[in-house]
PDB file of C-alpha atoms in Angstrom:
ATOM      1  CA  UNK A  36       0.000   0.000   0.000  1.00 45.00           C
ATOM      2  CA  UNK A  37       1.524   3.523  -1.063  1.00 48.00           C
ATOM      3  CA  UNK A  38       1.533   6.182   1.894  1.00 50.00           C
ATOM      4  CA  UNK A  39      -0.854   8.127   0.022  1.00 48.00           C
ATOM      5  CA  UNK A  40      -3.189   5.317  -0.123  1.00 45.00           C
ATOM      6  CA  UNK A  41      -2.706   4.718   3.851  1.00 46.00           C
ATOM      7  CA  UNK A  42      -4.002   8.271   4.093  1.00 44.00           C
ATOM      8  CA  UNK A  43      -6.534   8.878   1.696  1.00 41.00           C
ATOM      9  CA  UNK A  44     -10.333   9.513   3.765  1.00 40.00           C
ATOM     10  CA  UNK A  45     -12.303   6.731   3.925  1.00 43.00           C
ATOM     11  CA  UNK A  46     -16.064   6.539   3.184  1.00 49.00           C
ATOM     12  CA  UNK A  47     -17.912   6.287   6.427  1.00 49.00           C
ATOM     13  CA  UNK A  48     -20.976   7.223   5.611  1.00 47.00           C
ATOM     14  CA  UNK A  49     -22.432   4.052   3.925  1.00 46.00           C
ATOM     15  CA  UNK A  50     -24.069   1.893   6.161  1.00 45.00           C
ATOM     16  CA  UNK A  51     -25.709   0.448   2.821  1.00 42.00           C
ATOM     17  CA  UNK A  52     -24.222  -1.582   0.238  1.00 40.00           C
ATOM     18  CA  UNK A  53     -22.974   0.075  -2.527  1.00 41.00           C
ATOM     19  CA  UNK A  54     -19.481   0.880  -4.508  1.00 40.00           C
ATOM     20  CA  UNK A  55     -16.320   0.142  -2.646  1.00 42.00           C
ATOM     21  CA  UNK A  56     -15.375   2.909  -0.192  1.00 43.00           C
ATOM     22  CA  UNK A  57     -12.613   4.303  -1.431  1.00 41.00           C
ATOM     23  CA  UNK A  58     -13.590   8.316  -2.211  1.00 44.00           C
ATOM     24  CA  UNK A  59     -13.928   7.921  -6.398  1.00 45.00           C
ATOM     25  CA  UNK A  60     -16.763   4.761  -5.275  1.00 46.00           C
ATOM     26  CA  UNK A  61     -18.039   7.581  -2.114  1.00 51.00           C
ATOM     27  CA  UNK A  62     -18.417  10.110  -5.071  1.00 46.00           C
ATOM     28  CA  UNK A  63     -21.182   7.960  -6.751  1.00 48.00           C
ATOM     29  CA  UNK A  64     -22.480   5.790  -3.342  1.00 55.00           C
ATOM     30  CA  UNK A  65     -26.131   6.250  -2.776  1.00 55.00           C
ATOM     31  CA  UNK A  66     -28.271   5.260   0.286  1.00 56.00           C
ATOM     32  CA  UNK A  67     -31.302   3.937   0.092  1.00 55.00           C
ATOM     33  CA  UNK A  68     -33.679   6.589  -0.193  1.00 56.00           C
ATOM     34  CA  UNK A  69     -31.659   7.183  -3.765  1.00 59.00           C
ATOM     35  CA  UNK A  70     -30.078  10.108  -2.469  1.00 62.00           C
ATOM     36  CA  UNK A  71     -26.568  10.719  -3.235  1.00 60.00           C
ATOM     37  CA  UNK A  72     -24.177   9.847  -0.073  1.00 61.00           C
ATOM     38  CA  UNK A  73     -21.891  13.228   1.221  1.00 66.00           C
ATOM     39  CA  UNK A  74     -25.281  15.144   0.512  1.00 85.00           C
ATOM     40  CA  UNK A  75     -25.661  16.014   3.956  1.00 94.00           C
ATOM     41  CA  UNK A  76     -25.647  19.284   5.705  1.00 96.00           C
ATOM     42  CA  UNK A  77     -25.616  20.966   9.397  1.00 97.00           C
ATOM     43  CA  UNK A  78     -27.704  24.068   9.038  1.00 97.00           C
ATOM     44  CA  UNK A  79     -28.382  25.914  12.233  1.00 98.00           C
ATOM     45  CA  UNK A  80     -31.583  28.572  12.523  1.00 97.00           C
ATOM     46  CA  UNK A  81     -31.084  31.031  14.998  1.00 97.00           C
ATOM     47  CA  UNK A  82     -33.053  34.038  16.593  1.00 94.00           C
ATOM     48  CA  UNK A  83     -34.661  36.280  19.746  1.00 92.00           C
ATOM     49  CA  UNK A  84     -37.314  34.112  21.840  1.00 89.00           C
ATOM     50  CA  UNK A  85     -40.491  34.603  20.233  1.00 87.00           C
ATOM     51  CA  UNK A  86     -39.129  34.776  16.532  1.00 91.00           C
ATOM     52  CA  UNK A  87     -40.617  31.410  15.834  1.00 89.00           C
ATOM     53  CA  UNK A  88     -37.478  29.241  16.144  1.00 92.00           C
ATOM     54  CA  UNK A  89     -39.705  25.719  17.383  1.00 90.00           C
ATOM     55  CA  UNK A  90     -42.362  26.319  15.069  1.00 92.00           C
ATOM     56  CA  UNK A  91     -39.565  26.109  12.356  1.00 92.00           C
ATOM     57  CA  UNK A  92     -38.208  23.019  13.898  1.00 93.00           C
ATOM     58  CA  UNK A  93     -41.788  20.901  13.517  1.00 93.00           C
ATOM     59  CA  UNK A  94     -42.762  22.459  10.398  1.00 94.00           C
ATOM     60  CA  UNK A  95     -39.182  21.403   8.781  1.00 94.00           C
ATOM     61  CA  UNK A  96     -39.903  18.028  10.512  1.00 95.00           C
ATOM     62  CA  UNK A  97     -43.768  17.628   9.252  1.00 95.00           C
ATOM     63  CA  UNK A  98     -41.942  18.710   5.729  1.00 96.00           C
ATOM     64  CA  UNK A  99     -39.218  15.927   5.440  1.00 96.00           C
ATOM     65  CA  UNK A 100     -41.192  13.648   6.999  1.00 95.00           C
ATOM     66  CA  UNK A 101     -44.026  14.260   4.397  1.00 95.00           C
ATOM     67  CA  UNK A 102     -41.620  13.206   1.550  1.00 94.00           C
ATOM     68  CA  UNK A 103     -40.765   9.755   3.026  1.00 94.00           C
ATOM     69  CA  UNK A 104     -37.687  10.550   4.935  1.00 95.00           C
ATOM     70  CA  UNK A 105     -37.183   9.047   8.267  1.00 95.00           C
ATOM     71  CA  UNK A 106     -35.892  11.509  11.400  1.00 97.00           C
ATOM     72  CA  UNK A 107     -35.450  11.852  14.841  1.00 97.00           C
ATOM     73  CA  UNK A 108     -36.686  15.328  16.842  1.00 96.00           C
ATOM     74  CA  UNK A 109     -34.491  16.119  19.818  1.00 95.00           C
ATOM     75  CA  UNK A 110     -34.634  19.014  22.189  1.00 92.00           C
ATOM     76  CA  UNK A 111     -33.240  20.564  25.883  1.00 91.00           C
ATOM     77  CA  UNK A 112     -34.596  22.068  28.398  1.00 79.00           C
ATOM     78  CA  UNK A 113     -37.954  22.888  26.854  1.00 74.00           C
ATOM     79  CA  UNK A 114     -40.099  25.496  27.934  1.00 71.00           C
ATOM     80  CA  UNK A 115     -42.758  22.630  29.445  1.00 71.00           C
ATOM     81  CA  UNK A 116     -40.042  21.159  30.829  1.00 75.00           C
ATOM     82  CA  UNK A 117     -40.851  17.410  29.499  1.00 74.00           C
ATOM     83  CA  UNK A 118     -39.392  15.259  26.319  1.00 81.00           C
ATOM     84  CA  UNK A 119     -41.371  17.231  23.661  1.00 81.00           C
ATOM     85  CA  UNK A 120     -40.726  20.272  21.626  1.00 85.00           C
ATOM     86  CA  UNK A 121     -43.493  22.876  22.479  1.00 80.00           C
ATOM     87  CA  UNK A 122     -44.741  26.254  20.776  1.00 81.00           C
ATOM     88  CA  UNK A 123     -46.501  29.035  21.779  1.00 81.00           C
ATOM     89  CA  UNK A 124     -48.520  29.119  19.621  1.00 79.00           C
ATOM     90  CA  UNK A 125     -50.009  25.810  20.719  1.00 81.00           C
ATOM     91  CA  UNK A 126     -48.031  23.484  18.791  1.00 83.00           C
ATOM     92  CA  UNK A 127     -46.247  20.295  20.151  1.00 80.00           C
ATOM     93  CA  UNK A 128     -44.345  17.296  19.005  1.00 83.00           C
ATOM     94  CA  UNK A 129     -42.568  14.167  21.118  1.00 87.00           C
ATOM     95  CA  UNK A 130     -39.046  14.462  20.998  1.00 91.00           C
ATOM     96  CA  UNK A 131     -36.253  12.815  22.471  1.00 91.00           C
ATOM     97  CA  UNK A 132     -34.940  14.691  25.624  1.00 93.00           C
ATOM     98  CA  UNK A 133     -30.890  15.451  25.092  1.00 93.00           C
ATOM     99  CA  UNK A 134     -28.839  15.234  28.329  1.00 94.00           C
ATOM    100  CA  UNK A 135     -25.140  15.785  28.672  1.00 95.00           C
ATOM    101  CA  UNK A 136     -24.068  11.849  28.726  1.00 95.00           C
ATOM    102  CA  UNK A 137     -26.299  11.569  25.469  1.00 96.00           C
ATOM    103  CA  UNK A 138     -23.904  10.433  22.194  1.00 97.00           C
ATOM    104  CA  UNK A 139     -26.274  11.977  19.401  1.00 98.00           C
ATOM    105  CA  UNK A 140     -23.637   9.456  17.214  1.00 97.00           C
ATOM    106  CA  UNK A 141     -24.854   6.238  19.055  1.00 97.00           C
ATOM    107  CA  UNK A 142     -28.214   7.190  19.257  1.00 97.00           C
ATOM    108  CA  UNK A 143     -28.540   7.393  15.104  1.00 97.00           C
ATOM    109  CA  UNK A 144     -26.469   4.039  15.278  1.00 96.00           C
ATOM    110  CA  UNK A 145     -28.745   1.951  17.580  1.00 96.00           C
ATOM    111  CA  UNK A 146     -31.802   2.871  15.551  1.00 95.00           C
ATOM    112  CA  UNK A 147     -30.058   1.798  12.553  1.00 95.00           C
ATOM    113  CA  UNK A 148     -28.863  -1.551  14.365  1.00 95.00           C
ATOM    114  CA  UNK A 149     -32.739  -1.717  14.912  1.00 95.00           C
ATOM    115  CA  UNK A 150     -33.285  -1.478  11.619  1.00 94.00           C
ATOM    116  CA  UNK A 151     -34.818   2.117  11.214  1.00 94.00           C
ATOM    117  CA  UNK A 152     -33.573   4.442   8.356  1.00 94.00           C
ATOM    118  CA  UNK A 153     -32.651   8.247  10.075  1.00 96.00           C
ATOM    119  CA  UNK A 154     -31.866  10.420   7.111  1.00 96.00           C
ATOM    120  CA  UNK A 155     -32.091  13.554   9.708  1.00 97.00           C
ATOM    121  CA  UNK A 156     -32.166  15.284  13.227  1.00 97.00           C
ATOM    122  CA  UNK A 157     -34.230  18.103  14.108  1.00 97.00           C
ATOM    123  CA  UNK A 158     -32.114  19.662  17.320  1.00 96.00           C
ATOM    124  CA  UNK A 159     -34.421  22.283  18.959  1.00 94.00           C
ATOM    125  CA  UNK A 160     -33.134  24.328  21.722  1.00 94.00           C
ATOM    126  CA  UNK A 161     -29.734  23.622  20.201  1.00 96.00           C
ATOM    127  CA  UNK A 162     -27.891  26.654  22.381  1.00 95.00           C
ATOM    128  CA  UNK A 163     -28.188  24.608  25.607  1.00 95.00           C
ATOM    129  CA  UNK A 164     -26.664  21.249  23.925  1.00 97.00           C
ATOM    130  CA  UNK A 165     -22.989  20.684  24.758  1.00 97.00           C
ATOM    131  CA  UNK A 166     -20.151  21.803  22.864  1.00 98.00           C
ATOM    132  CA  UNK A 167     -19.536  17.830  22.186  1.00 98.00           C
ATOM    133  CA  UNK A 168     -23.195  17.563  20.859  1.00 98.00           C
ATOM    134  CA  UNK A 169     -22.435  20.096  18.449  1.00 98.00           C
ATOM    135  CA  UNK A 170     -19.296  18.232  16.946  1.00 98.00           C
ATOM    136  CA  UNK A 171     -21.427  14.974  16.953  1.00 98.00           C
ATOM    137  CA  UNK A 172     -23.682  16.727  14.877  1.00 98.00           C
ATOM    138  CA  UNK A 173     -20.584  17.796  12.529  1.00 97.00           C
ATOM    139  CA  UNK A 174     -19.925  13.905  12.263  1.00 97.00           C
ATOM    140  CA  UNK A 175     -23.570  13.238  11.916  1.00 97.00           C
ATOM    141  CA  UNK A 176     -23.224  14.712   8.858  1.00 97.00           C
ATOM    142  CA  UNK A 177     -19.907  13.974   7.629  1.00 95.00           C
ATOM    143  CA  UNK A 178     -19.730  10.195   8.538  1.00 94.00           C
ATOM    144  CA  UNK A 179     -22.974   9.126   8.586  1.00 94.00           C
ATOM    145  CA  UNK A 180     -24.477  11.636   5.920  1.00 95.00           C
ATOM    146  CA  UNK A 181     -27.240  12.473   8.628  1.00 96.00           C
ATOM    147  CA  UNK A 182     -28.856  15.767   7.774  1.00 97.00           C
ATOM    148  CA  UNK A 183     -29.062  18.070  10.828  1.00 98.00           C
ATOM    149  CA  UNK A 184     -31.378  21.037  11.213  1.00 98.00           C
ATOM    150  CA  UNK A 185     -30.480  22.724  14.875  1.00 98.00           C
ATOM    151  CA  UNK A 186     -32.515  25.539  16.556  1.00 96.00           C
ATOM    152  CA  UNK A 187     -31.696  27.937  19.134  1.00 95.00           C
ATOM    153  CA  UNK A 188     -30.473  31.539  20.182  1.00 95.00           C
ATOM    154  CA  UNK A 189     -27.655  32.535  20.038  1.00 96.00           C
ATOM    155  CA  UNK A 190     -26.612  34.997  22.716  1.00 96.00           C
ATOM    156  CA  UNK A 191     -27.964  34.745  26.598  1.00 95.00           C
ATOM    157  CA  UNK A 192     -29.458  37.039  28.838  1.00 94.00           C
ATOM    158  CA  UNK A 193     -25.644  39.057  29.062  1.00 95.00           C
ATOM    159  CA  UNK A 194     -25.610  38.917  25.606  1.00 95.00           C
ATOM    160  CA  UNK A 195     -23.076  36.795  24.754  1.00 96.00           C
ATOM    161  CA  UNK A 196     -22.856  33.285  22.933  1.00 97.00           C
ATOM    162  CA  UNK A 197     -23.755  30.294  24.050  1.00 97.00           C
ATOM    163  CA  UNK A 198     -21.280  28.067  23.334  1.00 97.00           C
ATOM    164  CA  UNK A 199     -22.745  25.182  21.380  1.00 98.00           C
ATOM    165  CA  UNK A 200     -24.462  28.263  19.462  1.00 98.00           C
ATOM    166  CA  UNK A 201     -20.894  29.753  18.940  1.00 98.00           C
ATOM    167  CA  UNK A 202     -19.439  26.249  17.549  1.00 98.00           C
ATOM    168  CA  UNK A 203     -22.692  26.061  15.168  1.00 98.00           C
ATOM    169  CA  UNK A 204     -21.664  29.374  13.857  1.00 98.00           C
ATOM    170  CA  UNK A 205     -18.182  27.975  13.054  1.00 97.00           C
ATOM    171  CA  UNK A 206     -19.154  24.495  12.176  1.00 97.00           C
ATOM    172  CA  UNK A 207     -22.465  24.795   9.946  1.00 97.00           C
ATOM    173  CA  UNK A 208     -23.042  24.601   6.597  1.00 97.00           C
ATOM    174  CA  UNK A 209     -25.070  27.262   6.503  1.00 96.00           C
ATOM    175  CA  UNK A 210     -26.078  29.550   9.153  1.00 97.00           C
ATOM    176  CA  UNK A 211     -29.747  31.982   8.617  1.00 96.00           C
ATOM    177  CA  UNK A 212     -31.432  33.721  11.201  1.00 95.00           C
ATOM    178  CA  UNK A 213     -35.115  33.118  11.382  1.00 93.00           C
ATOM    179  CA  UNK A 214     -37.252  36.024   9.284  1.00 85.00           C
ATOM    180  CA  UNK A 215     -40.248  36.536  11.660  1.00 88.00           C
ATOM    181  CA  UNK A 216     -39.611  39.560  12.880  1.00 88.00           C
ATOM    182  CA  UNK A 217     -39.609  40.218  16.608  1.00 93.00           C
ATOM    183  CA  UNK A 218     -39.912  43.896  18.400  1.00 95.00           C
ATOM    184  CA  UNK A 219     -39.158  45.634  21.078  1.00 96.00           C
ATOM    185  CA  UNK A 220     -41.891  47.352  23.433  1.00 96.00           C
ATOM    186  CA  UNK A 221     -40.210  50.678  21.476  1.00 96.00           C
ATOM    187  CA  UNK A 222     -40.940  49.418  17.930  1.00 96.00           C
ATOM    188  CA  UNK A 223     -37.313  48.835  16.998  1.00 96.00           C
ATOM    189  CA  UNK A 224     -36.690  45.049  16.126  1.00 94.00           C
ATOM    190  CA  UNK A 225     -35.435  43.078  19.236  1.00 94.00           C
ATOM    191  CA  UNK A 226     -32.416  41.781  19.321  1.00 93.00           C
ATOM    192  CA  UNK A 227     -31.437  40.800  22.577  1.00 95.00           C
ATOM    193  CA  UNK A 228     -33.003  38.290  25.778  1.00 95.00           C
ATOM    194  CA  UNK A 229     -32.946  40.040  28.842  1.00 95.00           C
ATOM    195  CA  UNK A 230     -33.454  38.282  31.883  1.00 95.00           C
ATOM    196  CA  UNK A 231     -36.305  39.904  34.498  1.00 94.00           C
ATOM    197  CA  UNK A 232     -36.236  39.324  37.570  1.00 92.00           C
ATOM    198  CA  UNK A 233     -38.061  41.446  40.482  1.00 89.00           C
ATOM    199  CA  UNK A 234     -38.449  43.906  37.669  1.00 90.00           C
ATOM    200  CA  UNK A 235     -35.213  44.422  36.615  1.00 93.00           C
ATOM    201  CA  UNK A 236     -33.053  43.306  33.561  1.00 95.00           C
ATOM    202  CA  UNK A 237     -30.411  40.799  35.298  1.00 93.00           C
ATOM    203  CA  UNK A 238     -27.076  41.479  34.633  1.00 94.00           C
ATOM    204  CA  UNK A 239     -25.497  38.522  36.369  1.00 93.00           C
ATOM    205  CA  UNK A 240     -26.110  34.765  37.409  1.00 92.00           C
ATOM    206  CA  UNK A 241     -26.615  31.323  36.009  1.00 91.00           C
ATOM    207  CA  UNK A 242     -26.330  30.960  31.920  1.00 92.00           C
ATOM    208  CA  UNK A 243     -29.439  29.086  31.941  1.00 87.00           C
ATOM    209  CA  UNK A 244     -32.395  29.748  33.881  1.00 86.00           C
ATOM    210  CA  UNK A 245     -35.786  28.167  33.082  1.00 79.00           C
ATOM    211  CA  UNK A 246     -38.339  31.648  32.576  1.00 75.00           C
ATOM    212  CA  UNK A 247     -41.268  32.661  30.051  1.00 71.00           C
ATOM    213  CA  UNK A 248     -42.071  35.638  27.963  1.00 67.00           C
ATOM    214  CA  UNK A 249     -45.603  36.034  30.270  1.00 71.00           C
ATOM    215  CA  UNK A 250     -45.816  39.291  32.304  1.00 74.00           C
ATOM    216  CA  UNK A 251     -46.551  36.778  35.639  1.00 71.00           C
ATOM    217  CA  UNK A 252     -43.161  34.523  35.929  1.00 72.00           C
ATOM    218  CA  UNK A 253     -41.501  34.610  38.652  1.00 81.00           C
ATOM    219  CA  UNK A 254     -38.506  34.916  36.057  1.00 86.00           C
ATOM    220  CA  UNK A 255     -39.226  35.998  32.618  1.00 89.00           C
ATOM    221  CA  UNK A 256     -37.378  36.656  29.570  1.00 93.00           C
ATOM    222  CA  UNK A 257     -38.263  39.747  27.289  1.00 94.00           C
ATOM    223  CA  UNK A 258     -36.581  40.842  23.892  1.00 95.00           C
ATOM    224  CA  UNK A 259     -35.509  44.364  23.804  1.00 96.00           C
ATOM    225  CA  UNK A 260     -33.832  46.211  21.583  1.00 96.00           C
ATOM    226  CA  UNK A 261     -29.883  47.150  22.066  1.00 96.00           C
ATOM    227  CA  UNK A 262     -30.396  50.456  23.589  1.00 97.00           C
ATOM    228  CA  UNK A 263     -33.275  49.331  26.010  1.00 97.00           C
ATOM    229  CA  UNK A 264     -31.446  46.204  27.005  1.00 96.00           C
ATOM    230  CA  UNK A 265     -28.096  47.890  27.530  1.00 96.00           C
ATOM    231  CA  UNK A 266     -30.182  50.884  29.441  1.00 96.00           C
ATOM    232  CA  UNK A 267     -32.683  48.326  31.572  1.00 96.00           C
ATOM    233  CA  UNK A 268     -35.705  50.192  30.251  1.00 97.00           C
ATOM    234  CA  UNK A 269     -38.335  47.439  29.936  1.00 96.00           C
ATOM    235  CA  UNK A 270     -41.170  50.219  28.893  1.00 94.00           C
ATOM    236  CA  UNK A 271     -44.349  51.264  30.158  1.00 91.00           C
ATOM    237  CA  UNK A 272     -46.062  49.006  32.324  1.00 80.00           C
ATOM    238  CA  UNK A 273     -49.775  48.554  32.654  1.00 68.00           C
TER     239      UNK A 273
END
């Protein structure tokens, strides 16, 4: 064997048979929804709470799954604080609850062994997966040519990345931020999640704190603009 042959990349992705894996036979390997193998993508969808982000997630599921393709939903830490992806606008699907000991990689394997196809992942609430998660999405796709769709925000109430959303930015395919505008109490788009607590925009404490948009939490989250988040002013109250 020749050294470049030693350390050519090796098809992983084809759990199927199909051409021999050396990368020319990857090129033309399909699996067997006739898809080409390598197809694959990570594509992460990011925006403010409220901008629709979960809605996305079960409409792009509904969508895939409509056209015969097989996939898994996965979230963390949703807002009704069980194993299903929730809206607010009333909407709700099962989903498989991600904790931090969770190998997204043997997860899509054991199905397989099980004999179930998984041509995708919907990850919703993807900001509050693990940086880990986020690179066995990466493989996901690259090895196992697994489309994943995450969801999430991308900054926290101090305004500053989460870090699985900061290692979606710099892993994903493609990165969009969700269209559905969301606005401040002044008009101006919102931008930002401020943390309220007692009141007052909170400036410090734990990155993740289970809240709700509704006036009546005990600790709620409300979008603001930059210059009302970075000045506190949550507006006029009734």
């Amino acid at each position: 064997m020749t050294d470049d042959a030693a350390t050519a990349p090796t098809c992983l992705a084809r759990p199927f048979t199909g051409p021999d894996d050396a990368p020319a036979g990857c090129a033309v390997a399909r699996g067997m929804n006739g898809r080409p193998l390598h197809a694959a993508a990570l594509k992460f969808f990011w925006g403010p709470m409220d901008c629709g982000k979960s809605t996305m997630a079960l409409q792009m599921n509904y969508n895939h799954a409509r056209q015969g393709r097989r996939g898994l939903v996965t979230t963390r830490i949703d807002r009704s604080m069980g194993a299903q992806v929730t809206t607010r606008i009333g909407l709700a699907h099962s989903a498989i609850e991600v904790t931090d000991d969770l190998d997204l990689r043997a997860l899509v394997r054991g199905r397989r062994d099980d004999g179930a196809r998984v041509d995708y992942l919907i990850c919703d609430e993807a900001s509050f997966y693990t940086v880990e998660h986020v690179e066995q999405m990466a493989e996901l796709v690259d090895s196992y040519d697994v489309d994943v769709y995450a969801f999430g925000l991308a900054t926290d109430f101090r305004s500053h990345l989460f870090p699985a959303a900061q290692r979606l930015f710099e892993l994903a395919d493609e990165v969009a931020r969700i269209q559905v505008e969301v606005l401040c109490w002044c008009g101006r788009e919102g931008l930002l999640n401020a943390r309220v607590v007692d009141g007052r925009v909170a400036r410090e404490g734990a990155q993740v704190v289970i809240g709700d948009t509704v006036e009546t939490a005990e600790v709620r989250y409300q979008v603001l603009c930059r210059r009302h988040y970075r000045s506190g002013d949550l507006g006029p109250r009734p």
